[in-house]
Structure formats: C-alpha cells, structure tokens
C-alpha cells in the first residue's frame, strides 16, 4: 500500500486555532527552563523563558522569544545584549521569581551572579550560560524573536536538568 493511501485526506483550516487550544497543545511540548538576563545603559533585567532554542552553529545563534508586553522588554531592546542561563535541577524557585510580577531588585537579590564579555548577568549554579549579542529582531504576534549571536559559553556549576512540561517543573537526573 502506498503512503498516500495510509493517510486520511488533507483539510485546509481557514484560520489559526484559538488561544486556549494552542496553549493546551504547547503545555505538552516540554522545554528547558532559562533565566534570560541583560545589563547595560537601561540597567539589569531578567525573565524566565522556555521559548528558547538553537538556530545555527555557524555563526553560533540562539533564538529567544520575548513578549513585547513584558516589563523587561524595553531593557533588552536598549541594552542589546543578553545571557541565556539554563537552569539546573533545584532552581525552580528562581524560575518562579523571574516569571512573576516581582520587582527586578528582588529577582537579582535571590542569587549570585558573575559576568562574561557582554556584561549580562551569569547565574552561579546554572547548568550552562550563553553570553550573547542581539543580532536581529523580528516581531511575530505578541512576541519579539531575538536572534542572539553567542559570544561566550560558561558552565557555572549546576548539575541535572530542569524541564517545564504539563504546566509543572520536572527534574532530570
Ligand atoms: N512563550 C511564552 O511567552 C510563555 C511560555 C510559558 C509560560 N508563559 C507565561 O507563564 C504563564 C503560565 O504558563 P503555563 O504553562 O503554566 O500555562 P498556560 O496555559 O498559560 O501556557 C501553556 C503553554 O502555552 C505556551 N504559552 C503560554 N503563554 C504564551 C504566550 N503568551 N505566547 C506563546 N506561548 C505561550 C507555553 O508553551 C506554555 O507552557 C503563561 O500564562 C504565560 O504568561 C509564557
Ligand atoms: C515557566 C515559564 C516560562 C516562561 C514564562 C514564565 C514562566 C513561569 N514567561 C513569562 C515571563 O517570565 C514574564 O512575563 C516575565 O517575568 C516578565 O514579567 P513582568 O512583565 O516583569 O512581570 C515567558 N515570557 C516570554 O516572553 N517568553 C517565554 O519564553 C516565557 N516563558
């Protein structure tokens, strides 16, 4: 039997699905949890992000999706640099702090930080940190897609992974 005969006929939906259906689908797409930080003329800022992925290894490029309505958005635009701190097992409290409506000083006071070349904060105990320059930005719907050139990588000492799946955190050994 050919592959075509094994598949039902295609349909062509007229429009994107509604928001809650989409979010329910995305809740089943597990992802790493990251603190994305910045510093520079607009001062320090940081937020929790799961919408982060690898784009290209030459040049080394990451994608970070940032809601334009987030309080941190102007700081990332003005500073032009960021660090993707991939969280390790046990760092759920930091993920909640940087994902809520908490004041920026309180977010950064909860952990220890160093810096690499760009000056964006590097989280002590992260699994890995990618120090980046924002090389391009494209707006899609509610979010800005930040295309980030990776200028440096550090391993700040964390062990074990942290995933966000089914609206909960899960630790990986
Ligand atoms: N990509 C994002 O912007 C994103 C991702 C995860 C969580 N969040 C924030 O955290 C809150 C709690 O999330 P939850 O997973 O517990 O439940 P939820 O039902 O609000 O979201 C389920 C999933 O949908 C996706 N999602 C949520 N809000 C989105 C948005 N504005 N744009 C694109 N994708 C989105 C994410 O993959 C999320 O894990 C969300 O309401 C949102 O404010 C945002
Ligand atoms: C687990 C999880 C994952 C994400 C988020 C939250 C949480 C809890 N948030 C929301 C984001 O962290 C939040 O909007 C920021 O903290 C900014 O909040 P304020 O606008 O400063 O209150 C988020 N926002 C975003 O723009 N892109 C993303 O990928 C994610 N991912």
Short mmCIF file of N, CA and C in Angstrom, two decimals, residues 35-125:
data_model
loop_
_atom_site.label_atom_id
_atom_site.label_comp_id
_atom_site.label_asym_id
_atom_site.label_seq_id
_atom_site.Cartn_x
_atom_site.Cartn_y
_atom_site.Cartn_z
N UNK A 35 16.80 31.43 32.68
CA UNK A 35 16.71 32.83 33.09
C UNK A 35 17.47 33.62 32.04
N UNK A 36 16.76 34.49 31.34
CA UNK A 36 17.39 35.33 30.33
C UNK A 36 17.61 36.70 30.97
N UNK A 37 18.87 37.13 31.01
CA UNK A 37 19.24 38.36 31.74
C UNK A 37 19.90 39.36 30.80
N UNK A 38 19.89 40.61 31.22
CA UNK A 38 20.58 41.65 30.46
C UNK A 38 21.10 42.70 31.42
N UNK A 39 22.07 43.51 30.94
CA UNK A 39 22.50 44.70 31.67
C UNK A 39 23.14 45.64 30.65
N UNK A 40 23.22 46.91 31.02
CA UNK A 40 23.76 47.92 30.12
C UNK A 40 23.16 49.27 30.46
N UNK A 41 23.02 50.16 29.46
CA UNK A 41 22.53 51.51 29.72
C UNK A 41 21.16 51.54 30.41
N UNK A 42 20.32 50.54 30.14
CA UNK A 42 18.97 50.52 30.74
C UNK A 42 18.93 49.78 32.07
N UNK A 43 20.10 49.30 32.53
CA UNK A 43 20.14 48.60 33.81
C UNK A 43 19.81 47.13 33.70
N UNK A 44 19.95 46.40 34.83
CA UNK A 44 19.74 44.95 34.81
C UNK A 44 18.26 44.58 34.71
N UNK A 45 18.00 43.48 34.01
CA UNK A 45 16.65 42.93 33.91
C UNK A 45 16.77 41.46 33.59
N UNK A 46 15.72 40.69 33.93
CA UNK A 46 15.76 39.27 33.63
C UNK A 46 14.38 38.67 33.72
N UNK A 47 14.17 37.61 32.93
CA UNK A 47 12.87 36.93 32.94
C UNK A 47 13.06 35.45 32.68
N UNK A 48 12.07 34.67 33.09
CA UNK A 48 12.06 33.23 32.84
C UNK A 48 11.55 32.98 31.43
N UNK A 49 12.23 32.09 30.71
CA UNK A 49 11.83 31.79 29.33
C UNK A 49 11.96 30.31 29.03
N UNK A 50 10.92 29.75 28.43
CA UNK A 50 11.00 28.40 27.87
C UNK A 50 11.08 28.45 26.35
N UNK A 51 10.71 29.59 25.77
CA UNK A 51 10.74 29.72 24.31
C UNK A 51 12.14 30.15 23.87
N UNK A 52 13.07 29.19 23.95
CA UNK A 52 14.49 29.40 23.63
C UNK A 52 14.93 28.18 22.84
N UNK A 53 15.63 28.38 21.72
CA UNK A 53 16.16 27.20 21.01
C UNK A 53 17.39 27.55 20.19
N UNK A 54 18.11 26.52 19.82
CA UNK A 54 19.28 26.64 18.97
C UNK A 54 18.84 26.88 17.53
N UNK A 55 19.51 27.81 16.84
CA UNK A 55 19.15 28.13 15.45
C UNK A 55 20.23 27.64 14.49
N UNK A 56 21.49 27.99 14.76
CA UNK A 56 22.59 27.68 13.83
C UNK A 56 23.88 27.56 14.64
N UNK A 57 24.79 26.68 14.19
CA UNK A 57 26.09 26.61 14.87
C UNK A 57 27.16 27.43 14.16
N UNK A 58 26.82 28.02 13.00
CA UNK A 58 27.82 28.84 12.31
C UNK A 58 27.12 29.98 11.55
N UNK A 59 27.06 31.19 12.12
CA UNK A 59 27.60 31.50 13.44
C UNK A 59 26.69 30.99 14.55
N UNK A 60 27.26 30.72 15.72
CA UNK A 60 26.50 30.20 16.86
C UNK A 60 25.36 31.16 17.19
N UNK A 61 24.13 30.69 17.04
CA UNK A 61 22.96 31.57 17.17
C UNK A 61 21.84 30.88 17.93
N UNK A 62 21.28 31.62 18.89
CA UNK A 62 20.14 31.18 19.69
C UNK A 62 18.93 32.05 19.37
N UNK A 63 17.75 31.48 19.56
CA UNK A 63 16.50 32.24 19.45
C UNK A 63 15.88 32.35 20.83
N UNK A 64 15.50 33.57 21.21
CA UNK A 64 14.75 33.83 22.45
C UNK A 64 13.48 34.58 22.07
N UNK A 65 12.31 34.07 22.50
CA UNK A 65 11.04 34.74 22.19
C UNK A 65 10.61 35.53 23.43
N UNK A 66 10.48 36.84 23.28
CA UNK A 66 10.16 37.74 24.41
C UNK A 66 8.87 38.50 24.12
N UNK A 67 7.92 38.39 25.04
CA UNK A 67 6.65 39.09 24.90
C UNK A 67 6.90 40.60 24.94
N UNK A 68 6.38 41.32 23.94
CA UNK A 68 6.61 42.77 23.91
C UNK A 68 5.91 43.48 25.06
N UNK A 69 4.93 42.83 25.69
CA UNK A 69 4.22 43.43 26.82
C UNK A 69 4.92 43.23 28.16
N UNK A 70 6.00 42.46 28.18
CA UNK A 70 6.70 42.20 29.46
C UNK A 70 7.39 43.47 29.93
N UNK A 71 7.47 43.64 31.25
CA UNK A 71 8.09 44.84 31.81
C UNK A 71 9.57 44.92 31.42
N UNK A 72 10.20 43.77 31.13
CA UNK A 72 11.63 43.73 30.83
C UNK A 72 11.94 44.07 29.37
N UNK A 73 10.92 44.14 28.53
CA UNK A 73 11.18 44.30 27.09
C UNK A 73 12.01 45.54 26.75
N UNK A 74 11.69 46.71 27.32
CA UNK A 74 12.48 47.90 26.96
C UNK A 74 13.96 47.75 27.33
N UNK A 75 14.25 47.10 28.44
CA UNK A 75 15.65 46.94 28.86
C UNK A 75 16.42 46.07 27.87
N UNK A 76 15.81 44.99 27.39
CA UNK A 76 16.51 44.14 26.42
C UNK A 76 16.74 44.90 25.11
N UNK A 77 15.75 45.68 24.68
CA UNK A 77 15.90 46.46 23.45
C UNK A 77 17.03 47.46 23.58
N UNK A 78 17.08 48.15 24.72
CA UNK A 78 18.08 49.22 24.89
C UNK A 78 19.48 48.65 25.10
N UNK A 79 19.61 47.55 25.84
CA UNK A 79 20.94 47.03 26.17
C UNK A 79 21.57 46.26 25.01
N UNK A 80 20.76 45.57 24.21
CA UNK A 80 21.27 44.88 23.02
C UNK A 80 22.10 43.65 23.30
N UNK A 81 22.19 43.23 24.55
CA UNK A 81 22.93 42.02 24.92
C UNK A 81 22.08 41.22 25.89
N UNK A 82 22.39 39.91 25.98
CA UNK A 82 21.69 39.08 26.97
C UNK A 82 22.50 37.84 27.26
N UNK A 83 22.14 37.20 28.37
CA UNK A 83 22.73 35.90 28.71
C UNK A 83 21.60 34.90 28.92
N UNK A 84 21.68 33.75 28.25
CA UNK A 84 20.73 32.66 28.46
C UNK A 84 21.34 31.74 29.51
N UNK A 85 20.75 31.76 30.72
CA UNK A 85 21.21 30.90 31.83
C UNK A 85 20.27 29.70 31.90
N UNK A 86 20.75 28.54 31.49
CA UNK A 86 19.92 27.33 31.51
C UNK A 86 19.87 26.81 32.94
N UNK A 87 18.65 26.71 33.50
CA UNK A 87 18.51 26.34 34.90
C UNK A 87 18.80 24.86 35.13
N UNK A 88 19.34 24.57 36.31
CA UNK A 88 19.65 23.21 36.72
C UNK A 88 18.55 22.70 37.65
N UNK A 89 18.56 21.40 37.90
CA UNK A 89 17.62 20.81 38.86
C UNK A 89 17.75 21.55 40.19
N UNK A 90 16.62 21.84 40.82
CA UNK A 90 16.64 22.52 42.11
C UNK A 90 16.50 24.03 42.03
N UNK A 91 16.45 24.58 40.83
CA UNK A 91 16.37 26.04 40.70
C UNK A 91 14.95 26.53 40.34
N UNK A 92 13.93 25.74 40.70
CA UNK A 92 12.54 26.10 40.39
C UNK A 92 12.14 27.42 41.05
N UNK A 93 12.65 27.68 42.26
CA UNK A 93 12.24 28.91 42.96
C UNK A 93 12.69 30.15 42.18
N UNK A 94 13.89 30.07 41.58
CA UNK A 94 14.35 31.19 40.75
C UNK A 94 13.48 31.34 39.51
N UNK A 95 13.06 30.22 38.93
CA UNK A 95 12.19 30.28 37.75
C UNK A 95 10.88 30.99 38.10
N UNK A 96 10.32 30.69 39.26
CA UNK A 96 9.07 31.35 39.67
C UNK A 96 9.29 32.83 39.93
N UNK A 97 10.42 33.16 40.57
CA UNK A 97 10.71 34.56 40.90
C UNK A 97 10.84 35.41 39.63
N UNK A 98 11.57 34.88 38.64
CA UNK A 98 11.80 35.64 37.40
C UNK A 98 10.62 35.52 36.42
N UNK A 99 9.63 34.71 36.75
CA UNK A 99 8.47 34.56 35.87
C UNK A 99 7.24 35.27 36.40
N UNK A 100 7.36 35.89 37.58
CA UNK A 100 6.21 36.54 38.18
C UNK A 100 6.27 38.04 38.05
N UNK A 101 5.53 38.68 38.89
CA UNK A 101 5.44 40.15 38.83
C UNK A 101 6.37 40.77 39.87
N UNK A 102 7.46 40.07 40.20
CA UNK A 102 8.36 40.52 41.26
C UNK A 102 9.24 41.68 40.79
N UNK A 103 9.56 42.61 41.72
CA UNK A 103 10.44 43.73 41.40
C UNK A 103 11.82 43.21 40.97
N UNK A 104 12.47 43.94 40.06
CA UNK A 104 13.73 43.46 39.49
C UNK A 104 14.82 43.28 40.56
N UNK A 105 14.91 44.21 41.51
CA UNK A 105 15.95 44.11 42.54
C UNK A 105 15.76 42.84 43.36
N UNK A 106 14.52 42.48 43.63
CA UNK A 106 14.23 41.27 44.40
C UNK A 106 14.61 40.02 43.61
N UNK A 107 14.38 40.04 42.29
CA UNK A 107 14.76 38.88 41.46
C UNK A 107 16.27 38.64 41.57
N UNK A 108 17.07 39.71 41.37
CA UNK A 108 18.53 39.53 41.34
C UNK A 108 19.11 39.29 42.72
N UNK A 109 18.43 39.76 43.78
CA UNK A 109 18.94 39.56 45.15
C UNK A 109 18.86 38.10 45.57
N UNK A 110 18.10 37.29 44.85
CA UNK A 110 17.88 35.90 45.27
C UNK A 110 18.99 34.95 44.82
N UNK A 111 20.00 35.46 44.11
CA UNK A 111 21.05 34.56 43.62
C UNK A 111 22.37 35.34 43.52
N UNK A 112 23.47 34.60 43.20
CA UNK A 112 24.78 35.23 43.00
C UNK A 112 25.09 35.24 41.51
N UNK A 113 25.80 36.26 41.06
CA UNK A 113 25.98 36.50 39.63
C UNK A 113 27.43 36.84 39.30
N UNK A 114 27.87 36.49 38.12
CA UNK A 114 29.15 36.99 37.59
C UNK A 114 28.83 37.58 36.21
N UNK A 115 29.89 37.90 35.45
CA UNK A 115 29.65 38.44 34.09
C UNK A 115 30.68 37.85 33.13
N UNK A 116 30.32 37.79 31.85
CA UNK A 116 31.27 37.46 30.79
C UNK A 116 31.49 38.74 29.97
N UNK A 117 31.81 38.61 28.69
CA UNK A 117 32.22 39.79 27.90
C UNK A 117 31.14 40.86 27.75
N UNK A 118 29.88 40.46 27.58
CA UNK A 118 28.84 41.47 27.30
C UNK A 118 28.39 42.21 28.55
N UNK A 119 28.64 41.65 29.73
CA UNK A 119 28.19 42.27 30.97
C UNK A 119 26.83 41.79 31.43
N UNK A 120 26.15 40.96 30.62
CA UNK A 120 24.85 40.41 31.05
C UNK A 120 25.08 39.45 32.22
N UNK A 121 24.20 39.46 33.24
CA UNK A 121 24.42 38.63 34.42
C UNK A 121 24.43 37.12 34.14
N UNK A 122 25.47 36.46 34.68
CA UNK A 122 25.63 35.00 34.57
C UNK A 122 25.31 34.40 35.94
N UNK A 123 24.36 33.48 35.97
CA UNK A 123 23.85 32.91 37.23
C UNK A 123 24.79 31.84 37.77
N UNK A 124 25.29 32.04 38.99
CA UNK A 124 26.05 30.99 39.69
C UNK A 124 25.16 29.76 39.83
N UNK A 125 25.66 28.59 39.46
CA UNK A 125 24.90 27.36 39.62
C UNK A 125 24.01 27.01 38.44
#
